Short mmCIF file of C-alpha atoms in Angstrom, two decimals:
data_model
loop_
_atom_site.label_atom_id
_atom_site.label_comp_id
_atom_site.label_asym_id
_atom_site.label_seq_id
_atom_site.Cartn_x
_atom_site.Cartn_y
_atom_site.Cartn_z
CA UNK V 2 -22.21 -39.94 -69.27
CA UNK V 3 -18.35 -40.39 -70.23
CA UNK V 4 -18.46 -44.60 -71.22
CA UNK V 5 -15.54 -46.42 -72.47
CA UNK V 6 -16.74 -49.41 -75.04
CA UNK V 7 -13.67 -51.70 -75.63
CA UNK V 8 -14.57 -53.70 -79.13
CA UNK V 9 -16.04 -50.75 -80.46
CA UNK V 10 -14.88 -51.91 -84.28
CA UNK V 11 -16.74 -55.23 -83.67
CA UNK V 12 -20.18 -56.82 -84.27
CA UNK V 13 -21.61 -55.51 -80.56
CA UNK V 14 -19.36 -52.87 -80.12
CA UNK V 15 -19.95 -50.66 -82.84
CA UNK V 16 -24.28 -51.17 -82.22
CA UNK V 17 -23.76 -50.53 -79.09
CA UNK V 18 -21.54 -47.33 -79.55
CA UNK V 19 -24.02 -45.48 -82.14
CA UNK V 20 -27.24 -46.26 -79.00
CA UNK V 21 -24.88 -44.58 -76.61
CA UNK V 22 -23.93 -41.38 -79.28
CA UNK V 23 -27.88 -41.53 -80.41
CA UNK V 24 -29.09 -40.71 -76.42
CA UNK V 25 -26.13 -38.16 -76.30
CA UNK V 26 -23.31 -39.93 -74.57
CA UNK V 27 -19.77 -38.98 -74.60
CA UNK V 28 -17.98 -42.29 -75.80
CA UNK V 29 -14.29 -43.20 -76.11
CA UNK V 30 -14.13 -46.59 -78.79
CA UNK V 31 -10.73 -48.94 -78.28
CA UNK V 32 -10.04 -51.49 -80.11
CA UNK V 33 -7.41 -53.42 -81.59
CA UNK V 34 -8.36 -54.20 -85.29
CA UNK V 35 -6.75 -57.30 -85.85
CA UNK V 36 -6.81 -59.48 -89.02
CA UNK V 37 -9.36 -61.84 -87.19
CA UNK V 38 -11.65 -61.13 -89.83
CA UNK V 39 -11.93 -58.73 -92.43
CA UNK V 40 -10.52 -55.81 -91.48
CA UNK V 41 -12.38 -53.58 -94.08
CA UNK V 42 -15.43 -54.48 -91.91
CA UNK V 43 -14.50 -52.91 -88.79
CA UNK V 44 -13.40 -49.57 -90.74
CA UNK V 45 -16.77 -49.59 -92.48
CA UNK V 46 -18.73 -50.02 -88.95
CA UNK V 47 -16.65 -47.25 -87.33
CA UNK V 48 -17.29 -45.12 -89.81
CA UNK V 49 -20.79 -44.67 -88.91
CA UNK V 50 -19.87 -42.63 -85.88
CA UNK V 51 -16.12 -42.05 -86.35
CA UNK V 52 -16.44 -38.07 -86.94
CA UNK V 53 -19.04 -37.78 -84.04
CA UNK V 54 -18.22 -34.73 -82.04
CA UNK V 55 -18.99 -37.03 -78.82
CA UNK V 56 -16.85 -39.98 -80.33
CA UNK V 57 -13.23 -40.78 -80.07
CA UNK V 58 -11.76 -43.48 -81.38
CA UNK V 59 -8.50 -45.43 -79.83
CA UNK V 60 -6.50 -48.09 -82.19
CA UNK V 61 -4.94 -49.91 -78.84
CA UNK V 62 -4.50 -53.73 -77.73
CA UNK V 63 -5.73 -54.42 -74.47
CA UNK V 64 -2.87 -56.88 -73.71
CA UNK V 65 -0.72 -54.03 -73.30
CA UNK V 66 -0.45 -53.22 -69.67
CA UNK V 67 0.62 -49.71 -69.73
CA UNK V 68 -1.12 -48.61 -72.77
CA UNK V 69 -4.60 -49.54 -71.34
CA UNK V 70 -3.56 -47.80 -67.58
CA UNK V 71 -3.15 -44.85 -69.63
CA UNK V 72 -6.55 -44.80 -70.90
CA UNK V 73 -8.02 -44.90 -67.77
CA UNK V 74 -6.15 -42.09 -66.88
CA UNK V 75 -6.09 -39.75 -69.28
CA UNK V 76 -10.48 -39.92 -69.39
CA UNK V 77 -12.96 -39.88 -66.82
CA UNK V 78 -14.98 -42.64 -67.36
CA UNK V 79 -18.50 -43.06 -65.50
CA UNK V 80 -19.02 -46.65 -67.25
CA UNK V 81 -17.01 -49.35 -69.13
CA UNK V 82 -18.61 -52.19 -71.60
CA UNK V 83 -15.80 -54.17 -72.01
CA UNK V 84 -16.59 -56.39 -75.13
CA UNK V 85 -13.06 -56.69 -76.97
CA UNK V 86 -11.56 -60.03 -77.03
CA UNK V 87 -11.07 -63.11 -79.31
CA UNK V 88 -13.70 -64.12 -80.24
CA UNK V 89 -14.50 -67.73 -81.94
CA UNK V 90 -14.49 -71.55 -80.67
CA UNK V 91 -12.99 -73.37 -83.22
CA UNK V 92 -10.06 -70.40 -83.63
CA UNK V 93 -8.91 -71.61 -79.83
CA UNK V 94 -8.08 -74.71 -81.21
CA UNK V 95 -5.91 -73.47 -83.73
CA UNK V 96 -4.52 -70.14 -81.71
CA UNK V 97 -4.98 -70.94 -78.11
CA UNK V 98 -2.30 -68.05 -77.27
CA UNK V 99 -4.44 -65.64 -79.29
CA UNK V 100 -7.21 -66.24 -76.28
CA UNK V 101 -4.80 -66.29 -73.20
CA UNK V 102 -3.76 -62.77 -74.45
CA UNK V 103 -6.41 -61.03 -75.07
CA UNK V 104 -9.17 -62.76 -73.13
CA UNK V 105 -6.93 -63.17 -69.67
CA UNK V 106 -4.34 -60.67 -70.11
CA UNK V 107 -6.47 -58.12 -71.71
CA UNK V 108 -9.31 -58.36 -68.71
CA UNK V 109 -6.97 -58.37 -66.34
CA UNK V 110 -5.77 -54.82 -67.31
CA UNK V 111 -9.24 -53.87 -67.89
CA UNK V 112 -10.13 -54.52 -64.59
CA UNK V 113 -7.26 -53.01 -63.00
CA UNK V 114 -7.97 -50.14 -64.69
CA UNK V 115 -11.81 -49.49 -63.55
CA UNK V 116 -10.58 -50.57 -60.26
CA UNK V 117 -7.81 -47.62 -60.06
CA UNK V 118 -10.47 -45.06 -61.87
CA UNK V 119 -13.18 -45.85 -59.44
CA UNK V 120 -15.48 -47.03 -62.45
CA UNK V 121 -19.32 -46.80 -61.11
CA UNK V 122 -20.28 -49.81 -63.38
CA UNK V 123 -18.34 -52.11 -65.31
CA UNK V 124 -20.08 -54.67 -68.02
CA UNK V 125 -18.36 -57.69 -69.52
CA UNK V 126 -19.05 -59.71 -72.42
CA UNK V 127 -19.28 -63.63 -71.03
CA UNK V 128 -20.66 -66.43 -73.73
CA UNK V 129 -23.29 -69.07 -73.55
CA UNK V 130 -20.36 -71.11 -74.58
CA UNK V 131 -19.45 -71.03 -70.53
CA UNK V 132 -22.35 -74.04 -69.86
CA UNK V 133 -20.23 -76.15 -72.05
CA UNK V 134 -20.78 -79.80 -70.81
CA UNK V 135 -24.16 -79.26 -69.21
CA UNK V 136 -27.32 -80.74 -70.88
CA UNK V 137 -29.61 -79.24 -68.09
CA UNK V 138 -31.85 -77.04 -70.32
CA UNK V 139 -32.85 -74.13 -70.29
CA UNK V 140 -29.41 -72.97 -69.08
CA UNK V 141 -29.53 -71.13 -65.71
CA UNK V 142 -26.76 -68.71 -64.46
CA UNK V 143 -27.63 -71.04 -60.80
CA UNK V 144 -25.92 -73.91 -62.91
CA UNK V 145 -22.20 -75.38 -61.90
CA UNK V 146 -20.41 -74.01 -65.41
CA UNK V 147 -16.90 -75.84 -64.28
CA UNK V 148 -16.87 -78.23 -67.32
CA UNK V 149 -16.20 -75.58 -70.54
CA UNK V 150 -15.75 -77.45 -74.08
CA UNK V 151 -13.08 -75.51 -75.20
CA UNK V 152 -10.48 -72.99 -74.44
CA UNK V 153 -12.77 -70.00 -75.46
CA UNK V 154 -15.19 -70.74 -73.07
CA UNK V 155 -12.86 -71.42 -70.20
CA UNK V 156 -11.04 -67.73 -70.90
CA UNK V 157 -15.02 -66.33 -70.77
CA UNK V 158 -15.63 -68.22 -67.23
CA UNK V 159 -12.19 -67.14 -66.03
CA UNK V 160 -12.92 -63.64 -66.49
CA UNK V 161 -16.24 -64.31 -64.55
CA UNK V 162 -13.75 -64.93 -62.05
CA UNK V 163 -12.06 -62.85 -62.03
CA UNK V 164 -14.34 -59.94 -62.15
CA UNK V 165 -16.31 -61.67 -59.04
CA UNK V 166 -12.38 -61.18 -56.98
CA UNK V 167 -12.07 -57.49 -58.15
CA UNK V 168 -15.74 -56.91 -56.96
CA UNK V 169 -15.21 -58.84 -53.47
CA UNK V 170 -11.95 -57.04 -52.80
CA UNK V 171 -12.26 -53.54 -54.42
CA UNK V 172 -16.28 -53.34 -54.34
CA UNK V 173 -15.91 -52.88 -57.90
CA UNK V 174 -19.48 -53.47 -59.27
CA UNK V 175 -19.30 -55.87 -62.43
CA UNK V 176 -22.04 -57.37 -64.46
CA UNK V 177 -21.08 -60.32 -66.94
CA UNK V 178 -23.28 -61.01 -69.92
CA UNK V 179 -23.46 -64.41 -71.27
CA UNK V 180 -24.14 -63.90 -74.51
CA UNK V 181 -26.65 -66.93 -76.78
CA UNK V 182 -25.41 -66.70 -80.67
CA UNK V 183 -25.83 -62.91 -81.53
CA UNK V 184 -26.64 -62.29 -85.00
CA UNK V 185 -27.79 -59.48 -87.30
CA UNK V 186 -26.52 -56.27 -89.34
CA UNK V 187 -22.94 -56.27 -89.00
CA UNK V 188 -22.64 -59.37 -88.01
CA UNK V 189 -19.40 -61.41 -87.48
CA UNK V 190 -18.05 -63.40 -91.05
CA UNK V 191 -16.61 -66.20 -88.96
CA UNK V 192 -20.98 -67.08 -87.43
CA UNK V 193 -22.82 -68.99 -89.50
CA UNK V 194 -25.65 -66.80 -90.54
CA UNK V 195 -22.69 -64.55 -92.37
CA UNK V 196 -21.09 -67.94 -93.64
CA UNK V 197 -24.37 -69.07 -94.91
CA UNK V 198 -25.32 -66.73 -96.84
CA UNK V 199 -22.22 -65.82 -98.79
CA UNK V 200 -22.24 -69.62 -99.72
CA UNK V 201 -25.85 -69.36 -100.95
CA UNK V 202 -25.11 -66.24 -102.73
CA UNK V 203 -21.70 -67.67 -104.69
CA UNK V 204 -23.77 -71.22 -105.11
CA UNK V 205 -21.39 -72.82 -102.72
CA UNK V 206 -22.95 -75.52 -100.63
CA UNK V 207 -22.82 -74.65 -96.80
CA UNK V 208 -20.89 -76.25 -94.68
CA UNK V 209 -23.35 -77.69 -91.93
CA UNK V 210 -21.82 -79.71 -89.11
CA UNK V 211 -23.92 -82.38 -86.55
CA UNK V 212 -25.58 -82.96 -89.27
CA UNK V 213 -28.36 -79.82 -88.81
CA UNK V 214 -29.18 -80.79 -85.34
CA UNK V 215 -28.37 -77.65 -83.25
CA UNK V 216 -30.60 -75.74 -82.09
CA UNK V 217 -29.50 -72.48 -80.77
CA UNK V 218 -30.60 -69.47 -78.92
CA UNK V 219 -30.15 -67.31 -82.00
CA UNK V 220 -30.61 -63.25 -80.44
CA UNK V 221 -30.91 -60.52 -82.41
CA UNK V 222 -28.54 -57.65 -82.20
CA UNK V 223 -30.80 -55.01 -81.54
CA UNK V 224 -32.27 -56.97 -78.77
CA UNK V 225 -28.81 -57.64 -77.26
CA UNK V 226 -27.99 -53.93 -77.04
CA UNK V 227 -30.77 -52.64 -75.61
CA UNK V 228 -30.26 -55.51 -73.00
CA UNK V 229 -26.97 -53.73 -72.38
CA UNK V 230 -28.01 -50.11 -72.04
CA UNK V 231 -30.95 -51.55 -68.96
CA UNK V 232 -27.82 -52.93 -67.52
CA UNK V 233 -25.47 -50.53 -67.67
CA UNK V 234 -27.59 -48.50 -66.02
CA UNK V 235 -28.26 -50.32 -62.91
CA UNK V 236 -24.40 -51.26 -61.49
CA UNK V 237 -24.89 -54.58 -59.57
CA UNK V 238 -25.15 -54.96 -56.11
CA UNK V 239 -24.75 -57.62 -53.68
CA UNK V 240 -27.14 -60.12 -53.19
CA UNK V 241 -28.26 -59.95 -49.60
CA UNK V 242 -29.71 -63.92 -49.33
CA UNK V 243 -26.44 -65.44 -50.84
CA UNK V 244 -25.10 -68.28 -48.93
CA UNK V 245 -21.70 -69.64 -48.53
CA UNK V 246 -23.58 -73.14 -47.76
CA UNK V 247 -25.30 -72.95 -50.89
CA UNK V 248 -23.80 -70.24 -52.55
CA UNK V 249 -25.93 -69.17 -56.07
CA UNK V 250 -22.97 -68.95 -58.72
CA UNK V 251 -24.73 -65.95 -60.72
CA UNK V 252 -24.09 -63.66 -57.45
CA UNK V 253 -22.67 -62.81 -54.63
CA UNK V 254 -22.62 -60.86 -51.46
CA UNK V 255 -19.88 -58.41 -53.68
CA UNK V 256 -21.44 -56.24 -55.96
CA UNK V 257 -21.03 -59.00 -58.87
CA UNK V 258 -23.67 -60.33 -61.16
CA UNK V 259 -24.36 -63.04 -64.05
CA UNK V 260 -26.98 -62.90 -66.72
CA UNK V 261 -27.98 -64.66 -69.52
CA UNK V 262 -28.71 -62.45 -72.74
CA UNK V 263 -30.54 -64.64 -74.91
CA UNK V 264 -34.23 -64.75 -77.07
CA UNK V 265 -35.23 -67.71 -74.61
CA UNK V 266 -36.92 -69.29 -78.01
CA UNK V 267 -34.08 -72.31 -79.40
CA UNK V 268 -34.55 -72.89 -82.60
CA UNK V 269 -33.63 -75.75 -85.44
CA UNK V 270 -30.35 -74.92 -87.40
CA UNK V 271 -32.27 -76.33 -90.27
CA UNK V 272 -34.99 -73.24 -89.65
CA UNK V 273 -32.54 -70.69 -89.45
CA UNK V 274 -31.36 -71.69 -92.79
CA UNK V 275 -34.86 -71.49 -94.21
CA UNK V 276 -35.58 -68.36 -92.68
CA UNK V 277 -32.09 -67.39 -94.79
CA UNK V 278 -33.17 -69.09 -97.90
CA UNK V 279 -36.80 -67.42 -97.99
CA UNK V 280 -34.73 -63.50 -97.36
CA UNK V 281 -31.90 -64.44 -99.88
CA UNK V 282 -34.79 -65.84 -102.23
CA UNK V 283 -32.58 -68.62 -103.11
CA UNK V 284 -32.24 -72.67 -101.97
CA UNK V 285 -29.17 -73.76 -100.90
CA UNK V 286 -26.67 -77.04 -101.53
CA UNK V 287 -25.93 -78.37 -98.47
CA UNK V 288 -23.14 -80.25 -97.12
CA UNK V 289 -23.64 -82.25 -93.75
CA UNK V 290 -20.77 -83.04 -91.80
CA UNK V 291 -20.04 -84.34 -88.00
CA UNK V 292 -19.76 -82.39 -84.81
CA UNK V 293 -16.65 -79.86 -84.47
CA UNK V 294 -14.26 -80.38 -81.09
CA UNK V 295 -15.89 -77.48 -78.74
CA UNK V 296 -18.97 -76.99 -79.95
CA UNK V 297 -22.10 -77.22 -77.76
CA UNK V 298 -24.98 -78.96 -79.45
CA UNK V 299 -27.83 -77.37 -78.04
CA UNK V 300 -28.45 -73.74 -76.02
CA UNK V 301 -31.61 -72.18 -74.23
CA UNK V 302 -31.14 -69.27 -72.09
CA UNK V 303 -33.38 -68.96 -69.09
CA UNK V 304 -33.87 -65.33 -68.69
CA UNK V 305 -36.08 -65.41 -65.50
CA UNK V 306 -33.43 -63.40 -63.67
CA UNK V 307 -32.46 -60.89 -66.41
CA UNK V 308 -36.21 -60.37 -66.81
CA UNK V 309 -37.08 -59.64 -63.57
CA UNK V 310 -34.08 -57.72 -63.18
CA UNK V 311 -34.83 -55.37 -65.72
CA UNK V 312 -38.04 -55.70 -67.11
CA UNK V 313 -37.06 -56.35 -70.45
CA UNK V 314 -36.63 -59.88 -72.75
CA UNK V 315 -35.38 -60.49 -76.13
CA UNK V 316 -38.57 -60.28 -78.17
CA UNK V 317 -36.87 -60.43 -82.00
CA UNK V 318 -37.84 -63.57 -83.63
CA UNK V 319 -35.53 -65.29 -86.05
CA UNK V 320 -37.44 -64.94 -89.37
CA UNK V 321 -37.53 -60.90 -88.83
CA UNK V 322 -34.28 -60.85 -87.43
CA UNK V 323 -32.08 -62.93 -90.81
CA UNK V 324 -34.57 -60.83 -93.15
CA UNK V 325 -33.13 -57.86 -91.51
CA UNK V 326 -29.61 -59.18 -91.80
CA UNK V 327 -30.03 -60.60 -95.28
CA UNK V 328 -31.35 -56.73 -96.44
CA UNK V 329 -28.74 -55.18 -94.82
CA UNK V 330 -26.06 -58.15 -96.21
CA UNK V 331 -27.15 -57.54 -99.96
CA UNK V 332 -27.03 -54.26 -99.55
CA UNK V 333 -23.48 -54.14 -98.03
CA UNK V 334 -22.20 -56.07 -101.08
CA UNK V 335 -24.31 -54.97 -103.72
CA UNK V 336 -26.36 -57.95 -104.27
CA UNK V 337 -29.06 -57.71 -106.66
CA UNK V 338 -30.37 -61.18 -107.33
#
């Protein structure tokens, strides 16, 4: 299978792009490497499968039009996971532009792309943050999502959108993922869990905001990816009871579907940081502060669908999953106390 993973230097991407090389894919990585984060992180993820014989790897911004047509045309994909894009709520209130770009623009030539290559299955990276407003819980992809908190969110619902016209017009099949707070080996400096623990481990107190009381769908990594693979494999379809009198927002009669991706198990803020203090063997200082603009104080991902869908839920609990990530953290930066 020939799959194109866009975001293959990032958090998911690069997971996701050593599962496809480990069951003997052929995979072509893009992504942009931008000063986001730290871009020594990204080099030192890709260079777990850079030299792969069935790996090659594409430096390339997605915003560019022509550059990303040429892609598609120059490989014959089977599949695209199209997870490259900013990432980050509180950065879209500081670089809103740095979202329209790469979140709008960028899908847009993703999906004109697949649609011109005659992809058989293309899978998107959506948030949890798309809920935004709603206090309905457990979050259901039949929920209204029309009230997003901030800019990130309503670029991640816009390319649900999107993708849903592109699969009504071109019968282009497209699965979007809403994502609940991935975390894990690898992870992302700008989450909390990373945060968090290089404040514990340079004494710093952490930076906790609503005052501790989140609770969040935290889903390990591992988890998430093999989530991925079930869909990839099974291109969506239409949904043969949808209604335009009632219509179900997670599908369609087009072959277009929403899922959540989440561990269905919320859980304190406060816990996660003990689960974090017990790995890292250390207590932290803590420094409460208020709620940030954008940020949604509670999630819970119902998964009904998903599961019965593919037969699989997120199963990692949180203690397991931040010992994992606090093992693999000290080890990344040679932490021995």
């Amino acid at each position: 299978m020939a799959v194109l993973v866009t975001g293959a230097a990032g958090f998911i991407g690069s997971a996701l792009v050593l599962r496809l090389l480990d069951r003997g894919d052929c995979v072509v990585g893009l992504d942009n490497h931008n000063t986001f984060y730290d871009p020594a992180l990204k080099e030192a993820r890709i260079a777990q499968f850079i030299n792969h014989p069935n790996y090659q790897h594409l430096r390339l911004d997605i915003s560019r039009r022509e550059e990303t047509c040429e892609v598609f045309k120059a490989y014959n994909f089977n599949q695209v996971v199209h997870l490259a894009g900013q990432a980050g709520v509180r950065f879209s209130l500081e670089n809103p532009s740095a979202y329209i770009d790469s979140n709008i623009l960028g899908f847009a030539n993703i999906l004109e792309g697949a649609r011109h290559a005659d992809i058989e299955h293309l899978v998107y990276a959506s948030s949890s943050s798309v809920y935004g407003a709603n206090t309905q819980l457990p979050f259901s992809v039949s929920q209204n999502v029309d009230h997003p908190l901030s800019l990130y969110a309503a670029t991640k619902k816009s390319n649900e959108l999107m993708a849903h016209s592109y699969s009504h017009l071109y019968g282009l099949p497209t699965t979007g993922l809403r994502f609940f707070t991935v975390y894990g080996l690898w992870g992302r400096p700008d989450m909390a869990l990373f945060k968090f623990a290089e404040a514990i481990s340079s004494n710093r107190p952490l930076t906790i905001f609503n005052h501790g009381k989140h609770r969040r769908d935290f889903t390990y990594i591992d988890d998430v990816i093999e989530g991925i693979l079930r869909v990839l494999a099974k291109p969506a379809t239409g949904n043969t009871s949808w209604s335009g009198t009632n219509p179900d927002p997670g599908s369609s009669t087009a072959p277009y579907r929403i899922y959540n991706v989440g561990n269905s198990q919320p859980v304190e803020l406060m816990d996660y940081i003990e689960a974090l203090e017990r790995a890292l063997g250390k207590v932290a200082k803590k420094q409460y502060l208020p709620t940030q603009p954008g940020d949604v104080p509670n999630t819970h991902a119902d998964v009904t669908e998903f599961e019965a869908m593919f037969g699989y839920a997120p199963a990692t609990g949180v203690e397991e999953g931040v010992r994992k990530f606090a093992d693999w953290y000290k080890n990344y930066f040679s932490i021995t106390s």
